[in-house]
XYZ file of C-alpha atoms in Angstrom:
382
model
C -1.994 -5.690 -27.710
C -1.925 -9.160 -26.185
C 0.452 -10.819 -28.648
C 2.811 -8.071 -29.834
C 2.608 -4.699 -28.097
C 2.322 -5.907 -24.493
C 4.855 -8.762 -24.451
C 7.354 -7.573 -27.070
C 7.349 -3.760 -27.075
C 5.770 -2.387 -23.894
C 6.954 -5.268 -21.683
C 4.985 -4.305 -18.558
C 6.753 -6.875 -16.358
C 10.133 -5.233 -16.989
C 8.542 -1.772 -17.073
C 5.954 -1.683 -14.264
C 5.494 2.070 -14.742
C 3.753 1.199 -18.039
C 1.542 -1.558 -16.618
C -1.271 0.427 -15.011
C -4.735 1.169 -16.330
C -3.813 4.882 -16.321
C -0.341 6.374 -16.751
C 1.517 9.369 -15.398
C 2.538 11.916 -18.031
C 6.184 10.793 -18.142
C 5.128 7.135 -18.449
C 2.694 8.070 -21.232
C 5.516 9.828 -23.057
C 7.731 6.767 -22.656
C 4.953 4.527 -23.980
C 4.454 6.763 -27.011
C 8.187 6.705 -27.732
C 8.386 2.921 -27.434
C 5.560 2.364 -29.912
C 6.826 5.018 -32.325
C 10.327 3.532 -32.213
C 8.900 0.134 -33.141
C 7.211 1.524 -36.265
C 9.468 -0.183 -38.818
C 9.291 -3.519 -36.997
C 5.495 -3.317 -36.840
C 5.209 -2.504 -40.548
C 7.420 -5.464 -41.408
C 5.466 -7.680 -39.000
C 2.223 -6.825 -40.780
C 3.797 -7.619 -44.148
C 5.053 -10.999 -42.930
C 1.642 -11.795 -41.474
C -0.048 -11.308 -44.833
C 2.421 -13.688 -46.474
C 2.073 -16.326 -43.736
C -1.722 -16.172 -43.969
C -1.543 -16.622 -47.746
C 0.828 -19.570 -47.317
C -1.448 -21.097 -44.673
C -4.354 -21.053 -47.141
C -2.174 -22.566 -49.864
C -1.167 -25.411 -47.526
C -4.845 -25.898 -46.541
C -4.142 -25.476 -42.852
C -7.296 -24.533 -40.969
C -6.630 -25.349 -37.306
C -6.112 -22.533 -34.807
C -6.261 -18.768 -34.846
C -3.714 -17.293 -37.313
C -3.044 -14.274 -35.096
C -2.284 -16.420 -32.048
C -0.069 -18.734 -34.064
C 1.771 -16.278 -36.305
C 1.877 -12.768 -34.789
C 4.900 -13.256 -32.546
C 6.741 -15.292 -35.160
C 6.096 -12.510 -37.694
C 7.595 -10.016 -35.257
C 10.649 -12.258 -34.955
C 10.963 -12.388 -38.759
C 10.624 -8.603 -38.894
C 13.418 -8.127 -36.364
C 15.765 -10.621 -37.995
C 14.974 -10.274 -41.724
C 13.220 -6.926 -41.974
C 10.610 -6.313 -44.665
C 9.926 -9.500 -46.707
C 12.066 -9.847 -49.823
C 9.976 -11.033 -52.821
C 12.641 -13.536 -53.884
C 12.794 -15.441 -50.592
C 9.677 -14.547 -48.593
C 7.436 -17.346 -49.913
C 9.974 -20.067 -49.120
C 10.578 -18.652 -45.647
C 6.846 -18.413 -44.983
C 6.243 -21.998 -46.114
C 8.963 -23.243 -43.782
C 7.630 -21.238 -40.821
C 3.971 -22.175 -41.324
C 4.821 -25.876 -41.669
C 7.014 -25.768 -38.588
C 4.300 -24.090 -36.498
C 1.659 -26.539 -37.720
C 3.863 -29.485 -36.802
C 4.825 -28.138 -33.371
C 1.337 -26.954 -32.468
C -0.498 -30.179 -33.154
C -2.296 -29.065 -36.322
C -1.196 -32.147 -38.277
C -2.456 -34.602 -35.672
C -5.704 -32.633 -35.264
C -6.322 -32.873 -39.002
C -5.922 -36.658 -38.780
C -8.160 -36.840 -35.697
C -10.866 -34.790 -37.399
C -10.756 -37.078 -40.440
C -10.940 -40.127 -38.177
C -14.028 -38.820 -36.381
C -15.739 -38.085 -39.690
C -15.294 -41.662 -40.905
C -18.585 -43.550 -40.273
C -16.880 -46.917 -39.761
C -14.293 -45.551 -37.323
C -16.908 -43.475 -35.533
C -19.043 -46.548 -34.880
C -16.031 -48.418 -33.465
C -14.959 -45.528 -31.263
C -18.504 -44.897 -30.027
C -18.672 -48.513 -28.886
C -15.353 -48.096 -27.090
C -16.592 -44.917 -25.413
C -19.831 -46.534 -24.245
C -17.930 -49.562 -22.915
C -15.400 -47.389 -21.063
C -18.154 -45.581 -19.199
C -20.216 -48.706 -18.607
C -17.243 -50.493 -17.026
C -15.605 -47.511 -15.318
C -14.354 -48.420 -11.872
C -16.265 -47.188 -8.863
C -14.275 -44.744 -6.750
C -14.448 -44.970 -2.977
C -13.075 -42.666 -0.326
C -9.851 -44.040 1.118
C -8.082 -43.558 4.421
C -7.920 -40.081 5.898
C -5.045 -38.281 4.158
C -5.854 -34.781 5.449
C -2.626 -34.582 7.528
C -0.492 -35.387 4.466
C -2.413 -32.900 2.306
C -1.850 -30.199 4.928
C 1.847 -31.034 5.158
C 2.363 -30.910 1.381
C 0.509 -27.604 1.035
C 2.474 -26.147 3.903
C 5.747 -27.153 2.267
C 5.075 -26.008 -1.296
C 8.265 -25.361 -3.191
C 10.308 -28.254 -1.813
C 11.607 -30.838 -4.248
C 9.664 -33.642 -2.607
C 8.222 -34.406 0.787
C 7.562 -37.794 2.411
C 3.913 -36.806 2.678
C 3.668 -36.351 -1.105
C 5.033 -39.873 -1.562
C 2.442 -41.119 0.915
C -0.374 -39.450 -1.039
C 0.824 -41.083 -4.243
C 1.184 -44.512 -2.630
C -2.293 -44.224 -1.086
C -3.793 -43.154 -4.443
C -5.317 -40.252 -2.574
C -6.098 -38.385 -5.789
C -8.213 -41.246 -7.079
C -9.957 -41.621 -3.720
C -10.724 -37.885 -3.634
C -12.610 -38.241 -6.921
C -15.328 -40.053 -4.967
C -16.603 -36.610 -3.948
C -17.439 -35.913 -7.598
C -20.016 -38.705 -7.580
C -22.318 -36.680 -5.318
C -24.993 -34.663 -7.086
C -23.762 -31.157 -7.809
C -20.220 -31.731 -6.480
C -18.362 -31.470 -9.799
C -20.554 -28.499 -10.743
C -19.578 -26.742 -7.494
C -15.940 -27.131 -8.512
C -16.703 -25.588 -11.911
C -15.808 -28.701 -13.892
C -19.284 -29.284 -15.343
C -22.519 -27.382 -15.811
C -24.513 -30.556 -15.161
C -25.695 -32.032 -11.901
C -23.405 -34.996 -12.558
C -20.897 -35.720 -15.352
C -22.225 -37.946 -18.120
C -20.724 -39.900 -20.995
C -19.330 -37.341 -23.468
C -19.925 -37.444 -27.188
C -17.170 -38.137 -29.691
C -17.681 -34.851 -31.556
C -15.886 -33.694 -34.682
C -16.014 -29.894 -34.409
C -14.951 -27.343 -31.805
C -14.589 -23.610 -31.254
C -12.480 -21.935 -28.585
C -15.161 -19.305 -28.075
C -17.855 -21.835 -27.191
C -15.958 -24.593 -25.389
C -18.065 -26.163 -22.616
C -16.640 -26.838 -19.161
C -14.007 -29.611 -19.059
C -16.230 -32.572 -18.136
C -18.904 -31.487 -20.640
C -16.592 -31.423 -23.661
C -16.692 -34.018 -26.385
C -13.625 -36.164 -26.965
C -12.729 -33.996 -29.956
C -13.196 -30.750 -27.987
C -10.831 -31.983 -25.254
C -8.122 -32.745 -27.779
C -8.782 -29.570 -29.739
C -8.533 -27.376 -26.619
C -5.105 -28.773 -25.767
C -3.529 -29.319 -29.165
C -4.752 -26.186 -30.948
C -3.171 -24.095 -28.206
C 0.328 -25.163 -29.193
C 0.772 -28.295 -27.077
C 3.428 -30.316 -28.854
C 2.564 -33.963 -29.501
C 4.694 -36.732 -30.906
C 3.992 -36.538 -34.633
C 4.525 -40.285 -34.930
C 1.479 -41.080 -32.801
C -1.487 -42.457 -34.675
C -4.748 -40.524 -34.496
C -6.727 -43.539 -33.328
C -4.276 -44.126 -30.455
C -4.697 -40.525 -29.289
C -8.504 -40.752 -29.472
C -8.640 -44.138 -27.738
C -6.414 -42.860 -24.913
C -8.680 -39.836 -24.513
C -11.757 -42.080 -24.374
C -10.197 -44.013 -21.493
C -9.218 -40.759 -19.800
C -12.803 -39.463 -19.836
C -13.944 -42.505 -17.834
C -11.167 -42.185 -15.231
C -11.121 -40.477 -11.841
C -11.069 -36.670 -12.264
C -11.219 -37.574 -15.993
C -7.427 -37.641 -15.864
C -5.178 -40.638 -16.535
C -2.288 -40.182 -14.090
C -2.422 -40.464 -10.316
C -0.007 -37.549 -10.076
C -2.467 -35.309 -11.943
C -5.311 -36.419 -9.695
C -3.331 -35.609 -6.568
C -2.593 -32.126 -7.911
C -6.333 -31.647 -8.466
C -6.921 -32.758 -4.867
C -4.311 -30.275 -3.624
C -5.684 -27.519 -5.858
C -9.244 -28.134 -4.658
C -8.080 -27.772 -1.059
C -5.721 -24.792 -1.554
C -8.263 -22.885 -3.651
C -10.584 -22.581 -0.650
C -8.357 -19.582 0.086
C -9.972 -17.804 -2.887
C -13.474 -17.945 -1.428
C -14.722 -14.647 0.075
C -16.008 -16.350 3.226
C -12.906 -18.443 3.666
C -12.005 -19.315 7.253
C -8.289 -18.869 7.852
C -6.407 -22.025 6.908
C -2.935 -22.642 8.212
C -0.925 -23.797 5.195
C 1.595 -21.795 3.236
C -0.188 -22.560 -0.050
C -3.458 -21.070 1.228
C -1.709 -17.911 2.367
C 0.249 -17.456 -0.860
C -2.758 -17.973 -3.143
C -4.884 -15.651 -1.036
C -2.168 -12.984 -1.045
C -1.711 -13.132 -4.831
C -5.444 -12.859 -5.403
C -6.275 -10.139 -2.889
C -3.450 -7.804 -3.885
C -5.111 -7.215 -7.277
C -6.746 -3.771 -7.097
C -9.663 -4.725 -9.351
C -10.391 -7.741 -7.135
C -10.494 -5.600 -4.006
C -12.865 -3.135 -5.720
C -15.313 -5.847 -6.752
C -15.297 -7.471 -3.330
C -15.710 -4.114 -1.555
C -18.144 -2.249 -3.807
C -21.547 -3.419 -5.042
C -22.284 -3.969 -8.739
C -21.381 -1.272 -11.245
C -19.846 0.983 -8.591
C -16.667 -1.085 -8.868
C -16.158 0.037 -12.482
C -15.482 -3.584 -13.464
C -17.597 -5.127 -16.299
C -20.233 -7.589 -15.150
C -18.704 -10.714 -16.803
C -15.402 -10.081 -15.017
C -17.240 -9.395 -11.746
C -18.932 -12.769 -12.081
C -15.587 -14.460 -12.713
C -14.103 -12.792 -9.643
C -16.921 -13.988 -7.418
C -16.555 -17.549 -8.742
C -12.790 -17.499 -9.125
C -12.307 -20.837 -7.373
C -14.229 -22.540 -10.172
C -12.236 -20.730 -12.850
C -9.010 -21.624 -11.049
C -9.827 -25.345 -10.896
C -10.873 -25.372 -14.562
C -7.577 -23.760 -15.540
C -5.648 -26.232 -13.367
C -7.456 -29.212 -14.935
C -6.790 -27.960 -18.453
C -3.064 -27.604 -17.725
C -2.798 -31.087 -16.235
C -4.758 -32.549 -19.147
C -2.431 -30.885 -21.638
C 0.631 -32.220 -19.828
C -0.767 -35.735 -19.912
C -1.316 -35.479 -23.655
C 2.311 -34.410 -24.093
C 3.578 -37.158 -21.793
C 4.929 -34.639 -19.282
C 4.974 -35.205 -15.538
C 5.025 -32.676 -12.714
C 7.840 -33.124 -10.226
C 7.564 -32.219 -6.565
C 9.699 -29.151 -7.234
C 7.204 -28.010 -9.880
C 4.133 -28.572 -7.721
C 3.873 -25.052 -6.352
C 4.598 -23.491 -9.751
C 1.690 -25.527 -11.136
C -0.750 -24.500 -8.405
C 0.356 -20.861 -8.419
C 0.657 -20.703 -12.209
C -3.011 -21.563 -12.688
C -3.998 -18.535 -10.589
C -1.489 -16.285 -12.388
C -3.083 -17.338 -15.665
C -6.574 -16.494 -14.392
C -5.391 -13.080 -13.179
C -3.608 -12.262 -16.450
C -6.717 -13.199 -18.436
C -8.916 -10.966 -16.275
C -6.452 -8.072 -16.544
C -6.490 -8.392 -20.324
C -10.281 -8.372 -20.438
C -10.343 -5.278 -18.229
C -7.885 -3.478 -20.493
C -10.029 -4.255 -23.517
C -13.153 -3.018 -21.752
C -11.444 0.194 -20.637
C -10.118 0.732 -24.168
C -13.622 0.414 -25.605
C -14.951 2.883 -23.033
C -12.215 5.383 -23.920
C -12.954 5.017 -27.653
C -16.667 5.457 -26.999
C -16.077 8.600 -24.976
C -13.829 10.001 -27.709
């Protein structure tokens, strides 16, 4: 549903009549026709997926979820080449799997994993990690930059504002990290489950299903979370350089390396107050836009209006809705971290898309989880 039917066949964004939790009879008929018409493509997609999985095993590639990495590419192969031809399918699959592994960071993750399993290298890197945290610079609150923050948030969408330049020059993002030193502050923002962030471990294993909160992740888990999700990384970079950079990043303000990223976290922390149920009206455009996007979701309104199970929304999603500000800031941090790893910057023109995009991502994830829950309920009733 998430990787093929929704984005490639149903296309709910282009066909909003097919996007609801329940459909009118004519929309249901249209949905049935769309899926039935895609039968040949889906059969060929399944055939390509089997070949790509077999090729993946032969190439000893283990990073990432095969469905997430290959499903949409298999659909593309089905549409362009049809059912796999025995004479050429293996060569095509080998080319595709290698290309995806290279682009998605699998090759560098394999080298990083090997590095962190080497006792000699692990001892060296552990010393570097301990030193980075022992000598990390103290962060102090700077001059009052609230007027500039308000001006930037009120002018989201412009290419650049003088106030944004002032925030960068004042290193306001770094100064704002001083709030994270207070007991419970980073936990309130959803960035850690601990009372205060501590020195992370190096690690050598990770699972997407059990990833801790950002500040609680090992060095390996931070890299795994970004690179296994398809974040392209310069293949020429050495594994030890990537790990050493990440070690330094963990000991930095907001556990991010770039001042620009830290300022976006500052702006996101302020704008996301609009997502709190008891929020007092704030005057900036960013607050109003985030609040509007969030509150127009029907499932959100039901949870906030109705107690417990009466909303019809599963308990885990209800919990996420009530603590959405934390989920939003975690998603924002993860995006900024991934951009830093790829050497990408965020321009002033992209600032609002970054802040708004993190909330869109949270909403889309919750919608998907609701659809799965409703589908299980329907199957159970049947």
